[in-house]
Coordinates of C-alpha atoms in Angstrom, one line a residue:
X1 CA -28.1 3.0 38.4
X2 CA -26.6 0.9 35.6
X3 CA -25.1 2.7 32.6
X4 CA -23.0 1.6 29.7
X5 CA -22.3 4.8 27.8
X6 CA -23.8 8.2 27.2
X7 CA -22.1 9.2 23.9
X8 CA -19.7 7.9 21.3
X9 CA -17.5 10.4 19.5
X10 CA -18.4 11.5 15.9
X11 CA -14.9 10.7 14.6
X12 CA -15.1 7.1 15.7
X13 CA -18.6 6.8 14.2
X14 CA -17.4 8.0 10.9
X15 CA -14.8 5.2 10.7
X16 CA -17.4 2.7 12.0
X17 CA -19.7 3.7 9.2
X18 CA -17.1 2.9 6.6
X19 CA -16.5 -0.4 8.4
X20 CA -20.1 -1.3 8.2
X21 CA -19.8 -1.8 4.4
X22 CA -18.5 -5.2 5.5
X23 CA -22.1 -6.1 6.3
X24 CA -24.6 -4.3 4.0
X25 CA -23.6 -1.5 1.7
X26 CA -25.8 1.2 3.1
X27 CA -25.9 0.2 6.7
X28 CA -24.8 2.9 9.1
X29 CA -24.0 3.1 12.7
X30 CA -24.5 6.5 14.3
X31 CA -25.1 8.2 17.6
X32 CA -28.4 9.8 18.5
X33 CA -26.9 13.3 18.4
X34 CA -24.0 13.6 15.9
X35 CA -22.9 16.9 17.4
X36 CA -22.3 15.5 20.8
X37 CA -18.7 15.4 22.0
X38 CA -17.0 14.0 25.1
X39 CA -13.8 14.8 26.9
X40 CA -10.7 13.3 25.3
X41 CA -9.7 11.2 28.3
X42 CA -12.9 9.2 28.2
X43 CA -13.1 8.4 24.5
X44 CA -11.4 5.0 24.7
X45 CA -13.5 3.8 27.7
X46 CA -16.7 5.1 26.0
X47 CA -15.9 3.1 22.9
X48 CA -15.1 0.0 24.9
X49 CA -18.4 0.4 26.7
X50 CA -20.1 0.6 23.3
X51 CA -18.6 -2.8 22.4
X52 CA -20.6 -4.2 25.4
X53 CA -23.7 -2.0 25.1
X54 CA -24.3 -3.3 21.6
X55 CA -25.8 -6.4 23.2
X56 CA -27.9 -4.7 25.8
X57 CA -29.5 -1.7 24.1
X58 CA -30.5 -0.9 20.6
X59 CA -28.9 2.5 20.4
X60 CA -27.7 5.6 22.3
X61 CA -31.1 6.6 23.4
X62 CA -32.1 3.3 25.1
X63 CA -35.5 1.9 24.6
X64 CA -37.1 5.0 23.2
X65 CA -34.1 6.3 21.1
X66 CA -32.9 5.7 17.6
X67 CA -31.5 2.3 16.7
X68 CA -27.7 2.2 16.0
X69 CA -28.4 0.3 12.8
X70 CA -30.0 2.4 10.1
X71 CA -33.0 0.9 8.3
X72 CA -34.0 -1.5 11.1
X73 CA -35.8 -0.7 14.3
X74 CA -34.4 -1.4 17.7
X75 CA -36.8 -4.3 18.3
X76 CA -35.7 -6.0 15.1
X77 CA -32.1 -5.8 15.9
X78 CA -32.2 -6.3 19.7
X79 CA -29.5 -8.9 20.5
X80 CA -31.2 -10.9 23.1
X81 CA -34.6 -10.8 21.3
X82 CA -33.1 -12.1 18.1
X83 CA -30.9 -14.6 19.9
X84 CA -34.2 -16.0 21.4
X85 CA -35.9 -16.0 18.0
X86 CA -33.0 -17.8 16.4
X87 CA -32.4 -20.3 19.2
X88 CA -35.9 -20.9 20.7
X89 CA -38.6 -20.3 18.1
X90 CA -36.8 -22.6 15.6
X91 CA -36.8 -25.5 18.0
X92 CA -38.8 -27.6 20.5
X93 CA -38.9 -24.7 23.0
X94 CA -41.2 -22.0 21.9
X95 CA -43.9 -20.8 19.4
X96 CA -44.9 -17.2 18.7
X97 CA -48.4 -15.9 18.1
X98 CA -47.5 -12.7 16.4
X99 CA -48.0 -12.0 12.7
X100 CA -44.7 -10.1 12.1
X101 CA -42.9 -10.8 8.9
X102 CA -40.7 -13.9 9.4
X103 CA -42.4 -15.2 12.6
X104 CA -44.0 -18.2 10.9
X105 CA -40.7 -19.2 9.3
X106 CA -39.1 -19.1 12.7
X107 CA -41.9 -21.2 14.2
X108 CA -41.4 -23.8 11.4
X109 CA -37.6 -23.7 11.5
X110 CA -37.5 -22.8 7.8
X111 CA -36.0 -19.4 7.3
X112 CA -34.5 -18.1 4.0
X113 CA -32.0 -15.4 2.9
X114 CA -34.7 -12.7 3.1
X115 CA -35.6 -13.2 6.7
X116 CA -35.7 -9.8 8.4
X117 CA -35.1 -10.8 12.0
X118 CA -32.2 -13.1 11.3
X119 CA -30.8 -10.2 9.3
X120 CA -31.3 -8.0 12.3
X121 CA -29.2 -10.4 14.5
X122 CA -26.6 -10.7 11.8
X123 CA -26.1 -7.0 11.5
X124 CA -26.2 -6.5 15.2
X125 CA -23.3 -8.9 15.5
X126 CA -21.3 -7.1 12.8
X127 CA -22.0 -3.8 14.5
X128 CA -20.4 -5.2 17.6
X129 CA -17.4 -6.5 15.6
X130 CA -16.9 -3.1 14.0
X131 CA -17.0 -1.3 17.4
X132 CA -14.4 -3.8 18.7
X133 CA -12.2 -3.3 15.5
X134 CA -12.5 0.5 16.0
X135 CA -11.5 0.3 19.6
X136 CA -8.5 -2.0 18.8
X137 CA -7.4 0.3 16.0
X138 CA -7.6 3.5 18.0
X139 CA -6.8 2.3 21.6
X140 CA -5.5 -1.3 21.3
X141 CA -2.3 -1.7 23.3
X142 CA -2.8 1.2 25.6
X143 CA -4.3 -1.0 28.3
X144 CA -3.6 -4.7 28.1
X145 CA -6.7 -5.8 30.0
X146 CA -9.1 -3.5 28.1
X147 CA -7.5 -4.6 24.8
X148 CA -8.1 -8.2 25.8
X149 CA -11.8 -7.4 26.6
X150 CA -12.3 -6.0 23.1
X151 CA -10.7 -9.0 21.5
X152 CA -12.8 -11.3 23.7
X153 CA -16.0 -9.5 22.7
X154 CA -15.0 -9.6 19.0
X155 CA -14.3 -13.3 19.3
X156 CA -17.7 -13.8 21.0
X157 CA -19.6 -12.0 18.2
X158 CA -17.8 -14.1 15.6
X159 CA -18.6 -17.3 17.6
X160 CA -22.3 -16.5 17.3
X161 CA -21.9 -15.9 13.6
X162 CA -19.9 -19.1 13.2
X163 CA -22.6 -21.0 15.0
X164 CA -25.5 -19.6 13.0
X165 CA -24.2 -18.8 9.6
X166 CA -20.9 -20.7 9.4
X167 CA -19.1 -19.2 6.4
X168 CA -19.2 -15.4 7.0
X169 CA -17.5 -12.2 6.0
X170 CA -14.4 -11.7 8.1
X171 CA -12.4 -8.6 9.0
X172 CA -10.2 -7.6 12.0
X173 CA -9.6 -4.1 10.9
X174 CA -11.7 -1.1 9.8
X175 CA -11.5 -0.7 6.0
X176 CA -13.6 0.4 3.1
X177 CA -12.6 -2.9 1.3
X178 CA -15.3 -5.5 1.1
X179 CA -14.2 -8.4 3.3
X180 CA -13.8 -11.9 2.0
X181 CA -15.6 -14.9 3.4
X182 CA -14.0 -17.2 5.9
X183 CA -14.7 -20.9 6.0
X184 CA -16.4 -22.1 9.2
X185 CA -13.5 -24.4 10.2
X186 CA -11.0 -21.6 9.7
X187 CA -13.1 -19.2 11.8
X188 CA -13.2 -21.9 14.5
X189 CA -9.4 -21.9 14.6
X190 CA -9.3 -18.1 14.7
X191 CA -11.8 -17.8 17.5
X192 CA -10.0 -20.5 19.6
X193 CA -6.7 -18.8 18.9
X194 CA -8.0 -15.4 20.0
X195 CA -9.6 -16.7 23.2
X196 CA -6.5 -18.7 24.1
X197 CA -4.3 -15.6 23.6
X198 CA -6.3 -13.3 25.7
X199 CA -7.1 -15.8 28.5
X200 CA -4.2 -14.7 30.6
X201 CA -4.5 -11.0 29.8
X202 CA -8.1 -10.6 31.2
X203 CA -8.8 -9.9 34.8
X204 CA -9.1 -12.8 37.2
X205 CA -11.5 -11.6 39.9
X206 CA -11.3 -13.2 43.3
X207 CA -15.0 -12.6 44.0
X208 CA -18.1 -12.4 41.9
X209 CA -19.2 -8.7 41.6
X210 CA -22.7 -7.4 42.1
X211 CA -24.1 -4.7 39.9
X212 CA -22.5 -1.3 40.5
X213 CA -19.3 -3.0 41.7
X214 CA -16.1 -3.0 39.7
X215 CA -16.0 -5.7 37.0
X216 CA -19.8 -6.2 36.8
X217 CA -21.0 -6.6 33.3
X218 CA -17.4 -7.1 32.0
X219 CA -15.7 -10.2 30.6
X220 CA -12.9 -11.7 32.5
X221 CA -10.6 -14.8 32.4
X222 CA -13.4 -17.1 33.5
X223 CA -15.8 -15.8 30.9
X224 CA -13.2 -16.5 28.3
X225 CA -12.7 -20.1 29.6
X226 CA -16.4 -20.8 29.6
X227 CA -16.7 -19.6 26.0
X228 CA -13.7 -21.9 25.2
X229 CA -15.5 -24.8 26.8
X230 CA -18.6 -24.0 24.8
X231 CA -16.8 -23.8 21.4
X232 CA -14.7 -27.0 22.1
X233 CA -17.9 -28.8 22.9
X234 CA -19.3 -27.8 19.5
X235 CA -16.0 -28.4 17.6
X236 CA -17.3 -31.4 15.7
X237 CA -20.1 -29.2 14.3
X238 CA -17.9 -26.3 13.5
X239 CA -14.7 -27.9 12.3
X240 CA -15.2 -31.7 12.2
X241 CA -12.9 -32.4 15.1
X242 CA -13.7 -33.8 18.5
X243 CA -12.4 -31.7 21.4
X244 CA -14.3 -33.1 24.3
X245 CA -11.3 -33.3 26.6
X246 CA -10.7 -29.6 26.0
X247 CA -14.3 -28.8 26.6
X248 CA -14.2 -30.7 29.9
X249 CA -10.9 -29.1 30.9
X250 CA -12.1 -25.6 30.6
X251 CA -15.4 -26.3 32.2
X252 CA -13.5 -27.8 35.1
X253 CA -11.2 -24.7 35.3
X254 CA -14.3 -22.5 35.7
X255 CA -16.0 -24.7 38.2
X256 CA -13.0 -25.3 40.5
X257 CA -10.9 -22.1 40.1
X258 CA -13.2 -19.2 39.5
X259 CA -15.1 -17.4 42.3
X260 CA -18.4 -18.1 40.5
X261 CA -20.7 -20.8 41.8
X262 CA -24.3 -22.0 41.4
X263 CA -26.7 -19.8 43.2
X264 CA -28.3 -22.3 45.6
X265 CA -29.6 -20.3 48.5
X266 CA -32.6 -18.1 48.1
X267 CA -32.6 -14.7 49.8
X268 CA -36.1 -15.2 51.1
X269 CA -38.7 -17.9 51.3
X270 CA -40.9 -16.2 48.7
X271 CA -38.8 -17.3 45.7
X272 CA -36.5 -20.1 44.8
X273 CA -32.8 -19.7 44.1
X274 CA -33.4 -20.5 40.5
X275 CA -36.1 -17.9 40.2
X276 CA -33.8 -15.3 41.6
X277 CA -31.6 -15.6 38.6
X278 CA -34.3 -13.9 36.4
X279 CA -35.9 -11.3 38.7
X280 CA -35.8 -7.5 38.8
X281 CA -33.2 -7.4 41.5
X282 CA -31.0 -10.2 40.2
X283 CA -28.1 -7.8 40.2
X284 CA -28.4 -7.4 44.0
X285 CA -30.2 -10.5 45.4
X286 CA -27.1 -12.7 45.4
X287 CA -27.8 -14.3 42.0
X288 CA -24.7 -12.6 40.4
X289 CA -22.5 -15.2 42.0
X290 CA -23.6 -17.3 39.1
X291 CA -23.2 -14.8 36.2
X292 CA -19.8 -14.6 34.4
X293 CA -21.1 -11.9 32.1
X294 CA -24.3 -9.9 32.6
X295 CA -26.1 -7.5 30.3
X296 CA -27.3 -4.8 32.7
X297 CA -30.8 -3.4 32.5
X298 CA -32.3 -0.6 34.5
X299 CA -35.9 0.8 34.2
X300 CA -34.5 4.3 34.0
X301 CA -30.9 4.6 32.8
X302 CA -30.2 1.5 30.7
X303 CA -33.4 0.4 28.9
X304 CA -34.3 -1.8 26.0
X305 CA -37.4 -3.3 24.5
X306 CA -35.3 -6.2 23.2
X307 CA -33.6 -7.6 26.3
X308 CA -35.3 -8.9 29.5
X309 CA -38.3 -6.7 28.6
X310 CA -38.9 -8.9 25.6
X311 CA -38.4 -12.1 27.5
X312 CA -40.9 -10.9 30.2
X313 CA -43.7 -9.1 28.3
X314 CA -43.4 -11.3 25.2
X315 CA -44.1 -14.5 27.2
X316 CA -47.3 -13.6 29.2
X317 CA -50.9 -12.4 28.9
X318 CA -52.9 -10.6 31.6
X319 CA -53.9 -13.9 33.2
X320 CA -50.4 -15.3 34.1
X321 CA -49.9 -15.9 37.8
X322 CA -46.2 -15.8 38.7
X323 CA -46.0 -14.6 42.3
X324 CA -49.1 -16.1 43.8
X325 CA -52.7 -17.0 43.1
X326 CA -53.9 -13.4 43.5
X327 CA -51.2 -11.6 41.6
X328 CA -51.1 -11.4 37.8
X329 CA -48.4 -10.1 35.6
X330 CA -44.6 -9.5 35.9
X331 CA -44.6 -6.4 38.1
X332 CA -44.7 -3.9 35.2
X333 CA -47.6 -1.6 34.5
X334 CA -47.7 -2.5 30.8
X335 CA -50.0 -4.5 28.5
X336 CA -48.5 -7.9 28.1
X337 CA -47.5 -8.8 24.6
X338 CA -48.9 -12.3 24.5
X339 CA -46.5 -13.7 21.9
X340 CA -44.1 -16.5 22.9
X341 CA -45.2 -19.6 24.8
X342 CA -44.0 -23.1 25.3
X343 CA -44.2 -25.8 22.8
X344 CA -45.8 -29.0 24.1
X345 CA -42.4 -30.7 23.6
X346 CA -40.8 -28.5 26.2
X347 CA -43.5 -29.0 28.8
X348 CA -43.0 -32.8 28.3
X349 CA -39.4 -32.5 29.6
X350 CA -41.2 -32.2 33.0
X351 CA -44.5 -34.0 32.3
X352 CA -43.7 -36.8 29.8
X353 CA -47.2 -38.2 30.3
X354 CA -48.9 -34.9 29.4
X355 CA -50.3 -34.8 32.9
X356 CA -49.4 -31.2 34.0
X357 CA -52.0 -29.9 36.4
X358 CA -54.0 -26.8 35.5
X359 CA -52.4 -24.2 37.7
X360 CA -50.4 -21.0 37.8
X361 CA -46.7 -20.5 37.3
X362 CA -46.3 -20.0 41.1
X363 CA -47.5 -23.5 41.8
X364 CA -46.1 -25.5 38.8
X365 CA -42.6 -26.1 40.2
X366 CA -44.0 -28.0 43.2
X367 CA -46.2 -30.0 40.9
X368 CA -43.3 -30.9 38.6
X369 CA -40.9 -31.5 41.4
X370 CA -38.5 -29.1 39.8
X371 CA -38.1 -25.3 40.5
X372 CA -37.3 -24.7 36.9
X373 CA -40.8 -25.6 35.7
X374 CA -42.0 -21.9 35.9
X375 CA -45.0 -22.1 33.6
X376 CA -48.7 -21.4 33.7
X377 CA -51.4 -23.8 32.4
X378 CA -54.6 -22.1 33.7
X379 CA -57.0 -21.6 30.9
X380 CA -54.5 -22.8 28.3
X381 CA -54.1 -25.8 26.1
X382 CA -51.0 -28.0 26.1
X383 CA -51.3 -28.5 22.3
X384 CA -50.0 -25.7 20.1
X385 CA -52.9 -26.3 17.6
X386 CA -53.0 -22.7 16.4
X387 CA -49.7 -20.8 16.2
X388 CA -51.5 -17.5 16.3
X389 CA -53.5 -18.3 19.5
X390 CA -51.5 -17.4 22.6
X391 CA -53.5 -19.8 24.8
X392 CA -52.6 -22.7 22.6
X393 CA -49.5 -23.4 24.7
X394 CA -48.4 -22.8 28.3
X395 CA -47.1 -19.4 29.2
X396 CA -43.8 -19.1 31.1
X397 CA -43.0 -16.7 33.9
X398 CA -39.3 -17.5 34.0
X399 CA -38.4 -13.8 33.7
X400 CA -40.1 -11.2 35.8
X401 CA -39.5 -7.8 37.4
X402 CA -40.5 -8.6 41.0
X403 CA -37.9 -7.8 43.7
X404 CA -37.0 -10.7 46.0
X405 CA -37.7 -8.7 49.2
X406 CA -40.9 -7.1 47.9
X407 CA -39.5 -3.6 47.4
X408 CA -40.3 -1.5 44.3
X409 CA -38.5 -1.6 41.0
X410 CA -37.0 1.6 39.6
X411 CA -39.7 2.1 37.0
X412 CA -43.1 0.8 36.1
X413 CA -42.7 0.5 32.3
X414 CA -39.3 -1.0 31.8
X415 CA -37.5 -3.7 33.8
X416 CA -34.5 -3.8 36.1
X417 CA -33.7 -7.5 35.5
X418 CA -30.3 -8.0 34.0
X419 CA -29.7 -10.8 31.4
X420 CA -27.1 -13.3 32.5
X421 CA -25.4 -14.0 29.2
X422 CA -22.9 -16.5 30.7
X423 CA -24.0 -18.6 33.7
X424 CA -21.7 -21.1 35.4
X425 CA -24.4 -23.7 35.2
X426 CA -23.3 -24.1 31.6
X427 CA -19.9 -25.3 32.8
X428 CA -21.6 -28.1 34.7
X429 CA -23.5 -29.3 31.7
X430 CA -20.5 -28.8 29.4
X431 CA -18.4 -31.0 31.6
X432 CA -21.1 -33.7 31.9
X433 CA -21.8 -33.8 28.2
X434 CA -18.2 -33.7 27.1
X435 CA -17.2 -36.6 29.4
X436 CA -20.2 -38.6 28.3
X437 CA -19.3 -38.2 24.7
X438 CA -15.7 -39.3 25.4
X439 CA -16.9 -42.2 27.6
X440 CA -19.3 -44.3 25.6
X441 CA -22.5 -42.2 26.2
X442 CA -22.1 -42.1 30.0
X443 CA -20.7 -39.1 32.0
X444 CA -17.9 -39.7 34.5
X445 CA -18.9 -39.9 38.2
X446 CA -17.9 -36.2 38.5
X447 CA -20.1 -35.4 35.5
X448 CA -23.0 -37.2 37.2
X449 CA -22.3 -35.2 40.4
X450 CA -22.4 -31.9 38.4
X451 CA -25.7 -32.8 36.8
X452 CA -27.1 -33.7 40.2
X453 CA -25.9 -30.4 41.6
X454 CA -28.0 -28.6 39.0
X455 CA -31.0 -30.8 39.9
X456 CA -30.5 -30.4 43.6
X457 CA -30.5 -26.6 43.2
X458 CA -33.9 -27.0 41.5
X459 CA -35.1 -29.5 44.2
X460 CA -35.4 -32.1 41.5
X461 CA -34.9 -35.8 42.2
X462 CA -31.3 -37.1 42.0
X463 CA -30.3 -39.7 39.4
X464 CA -27.6 -42.4 39.5
X465 CA -27.0 -42.4 35.8
X466 CA -27.5 -40.3 32.7
X467 CA -27.4 -41.0 29.0
X468 CA -26.7 -38.3 26.3
X469 CA -30.4 -38.1 25.7
X470 CA -30.9 -37.3 29.4
X471 CA -28.3 -34.6 29.2
X472 CA -30.0 -33.1 26.1
X473 CA -33.2 -32.8 28.1
X474 CA -31.4 -31.3 31.0
X475 CA -30.1 -28.6 28.8
X476 CA -33.7 -27.8 28.0
X477 CA -34.8 -27.7 31.6
X478 CA -31.9 -25.5 32.8
X479 CA -31.6 -23.0 29.9
X480 CA -35.0 -22.8 28.1
X481 CA -35.6 -19.3 26.7
X482 CA -32.0 -18.3 27.3
X483 CA -30.7 -18.7 23.8
X484 CA -29.1 -22.2 23.7
X485 CA -31.5 -24.7 22.2
X486 CA -30.9 -24.7 18.5
X487 CA -27.1 -25.0 19.0
X488 CA -27.8 -27.9 21.4
X489 CA -30.1 -29.8 19.1
X490 CA -27.7 -29.5 16.2
X491 CA -24.9 -30.8 18.3
X492 CA -27.1 -33.8 19.3
X493 CA -28.0 -34.3 15.6
X494 CA -31.7 -33.6 16.4
X495 CA -32.4 -30.4 14.4
X496 CA -32.3 -30.9 10.6
X497 CA -31.9 -33.7 8.2
X498 CA -33.2 -37.3 8.6
X499 CA -33.1 -37.1 12.4
X500 CA -36.6 -38.2 13.3
X501 CA -36.7 -35.9 16.3
X502 CA -39.7 -33.7 15.7
X503 CA -41.7 -31.1 17.6
X504 CA -44.8 -29.0 17.1
X505 CA -44.8 -27.1 13.9
X506 CA -41.4 -28.2 12.8
X507 CA -41.4 -28.0 9.0
X508 CA -44.8 -26.3 9.1
X509 CA -46.6 -29.4 10.3
X510 CA -48.6 -29.5 13.6
X511 CA -47.0 -32.7 14.8
X512 CA -43.6 -31.9 13.2
X513 CA -41.7 -33.4 10.3
X514 CA -38.0 -33.6 9.3
X515 CA -36.5 -30.5 7.6
X516 CA -33.7 -30.5 5.1
X517 CA -30.2 -30.6 6.6
X518 CA -29.2 -27.3 5.0
X519 CA -31.3 -25.6 7.7
X520 CA -28.4 -26.5 10.2
X521 CA -27.0 -23.2 8.9
X522 CA -28.8 -19.9 8.3
X523 CA -28.7 -18.3 4.9
X524 CA -26.3 -15.3 4.4
X525 CA -28.8 -12.3 4.2
X526 CA -29.5 -11.5 0.6
X527 CA -28.8 -7.8 1.1
X528 CA -25.3 -8.6 2.3
X529 CA -24.6 -10.7 -0.8
X530 CA -26.0 -8.0 -3.0
X531 CA -23.6 -5.5 -1.4
X532 CA -20.5 -7.8 -1.4
X533 CA -19.7 -9.9 -4.4
X534 CA -17.1 -11.8 -2.4
X535 CA -19.8 -13.8 -0.6
X536 CA -21.2 -17.1 -1.6
X537 CA -24.5 -18.4 -0.2
X538 CA -24.6 -21.4 2.1
X539 CA -25.6 -24.6 0.3
X540 CA -29.3 -25.3 -0.1
X541 CA -30.5 -21.7 -0.3

């Protein structure tokens, strides 16, 4: 069974609640039962666990408990769910059929300062920062490795804020004082400095742990290096400086010196190695050799509607065939949510001539010549003509709760599939892109080798050369629906402004239109600005 934390002490919560004034005046973080106590020897570990659990569950009670963030439900603040909304719905990857407030703006890529779901992600990130600040205040220095983990997590939370909102409130201590806003370039420098400082203080495992083994679901030196590579790759966006050599260096460190590797060999002939990364038993089927940081889920003990459950149920209807021609669904006895499906533009990464056959997700990889093409076209339209019609677009079965060997999952209503927040595949793409940018639009021979390794794992055809445009498409094929796309498109200057790279419903137009460049940053939530007079809105809002 996978568990993060049962309780957090009331005394810590009281301080955290004061710290949350840094985000939105009346926001509060509290346990399900404020009278619950734990033994003194576990308080520090429990609080550190909470720093992690903030990304995997909505609150102390799991899927059916209260949300840690008062005034917003667990679904609205679920980290993975809102990372998907921010990174996929706003881009050429996905469109959502639901009528929830804010969905249409996400579909169009035009969100404003009152957007409820982006506010949910924003406050979820600040909740994580406050948990980390509280841990560092109360227990920092007692254990060097755990202190480094808390600092890494805090830097990661700030990196997501830096990526999405740019100029954000900044505090490294718990205080009742309203924090001041930090400039994006200065936050970039701080995040890099933190990650460089803790790099040698984090654990350096000699093997990749599976779930229930020591170190699983915890950050280590190589997670830190992969995040450094990611941020250096985006340095021109964040701080106006090119750090491609550094991005390539850290990617290479992870690839050549860490125990992590691409998961290339499937456990059985029923599924491909790529599919095994996203299945109910991905913590045990061998796929963890690729995951540098996992967010554990368990149908019984660690549950959430906003993590892999959202990615599974939100992306299918009752007619999706993932396993075979006779089996529908994702191996959960629930009504599918029929919300998110692929935009035509994502399908065209595999079928540029719009000639995908009408078949189930189980057969599409063979038709595409690429194991990553896990989508269902039966009874569906390629065109996303009506945003509110789920069958106007192909459904993806990338995430499911089947077990590789056919055995039963822990529960029938919530999944066991963990979410791999950091996969080593990213290092391969980071290296290839960084060397291409530093080498006149063409990756080095080693960069080409790394791209071909990703394609070989997916049984896709090998290529002798790649342009940056090719690499941008390869990012889409490898990481669709995993929370990367908006960042990628902005880095490639394909998102906002006069870029002339458009997709279905961009700017609210079926065939897409350019959107103003100020959308490269999200707006600071209006409730945060109302609560903190130190904050200035991002330009254009």
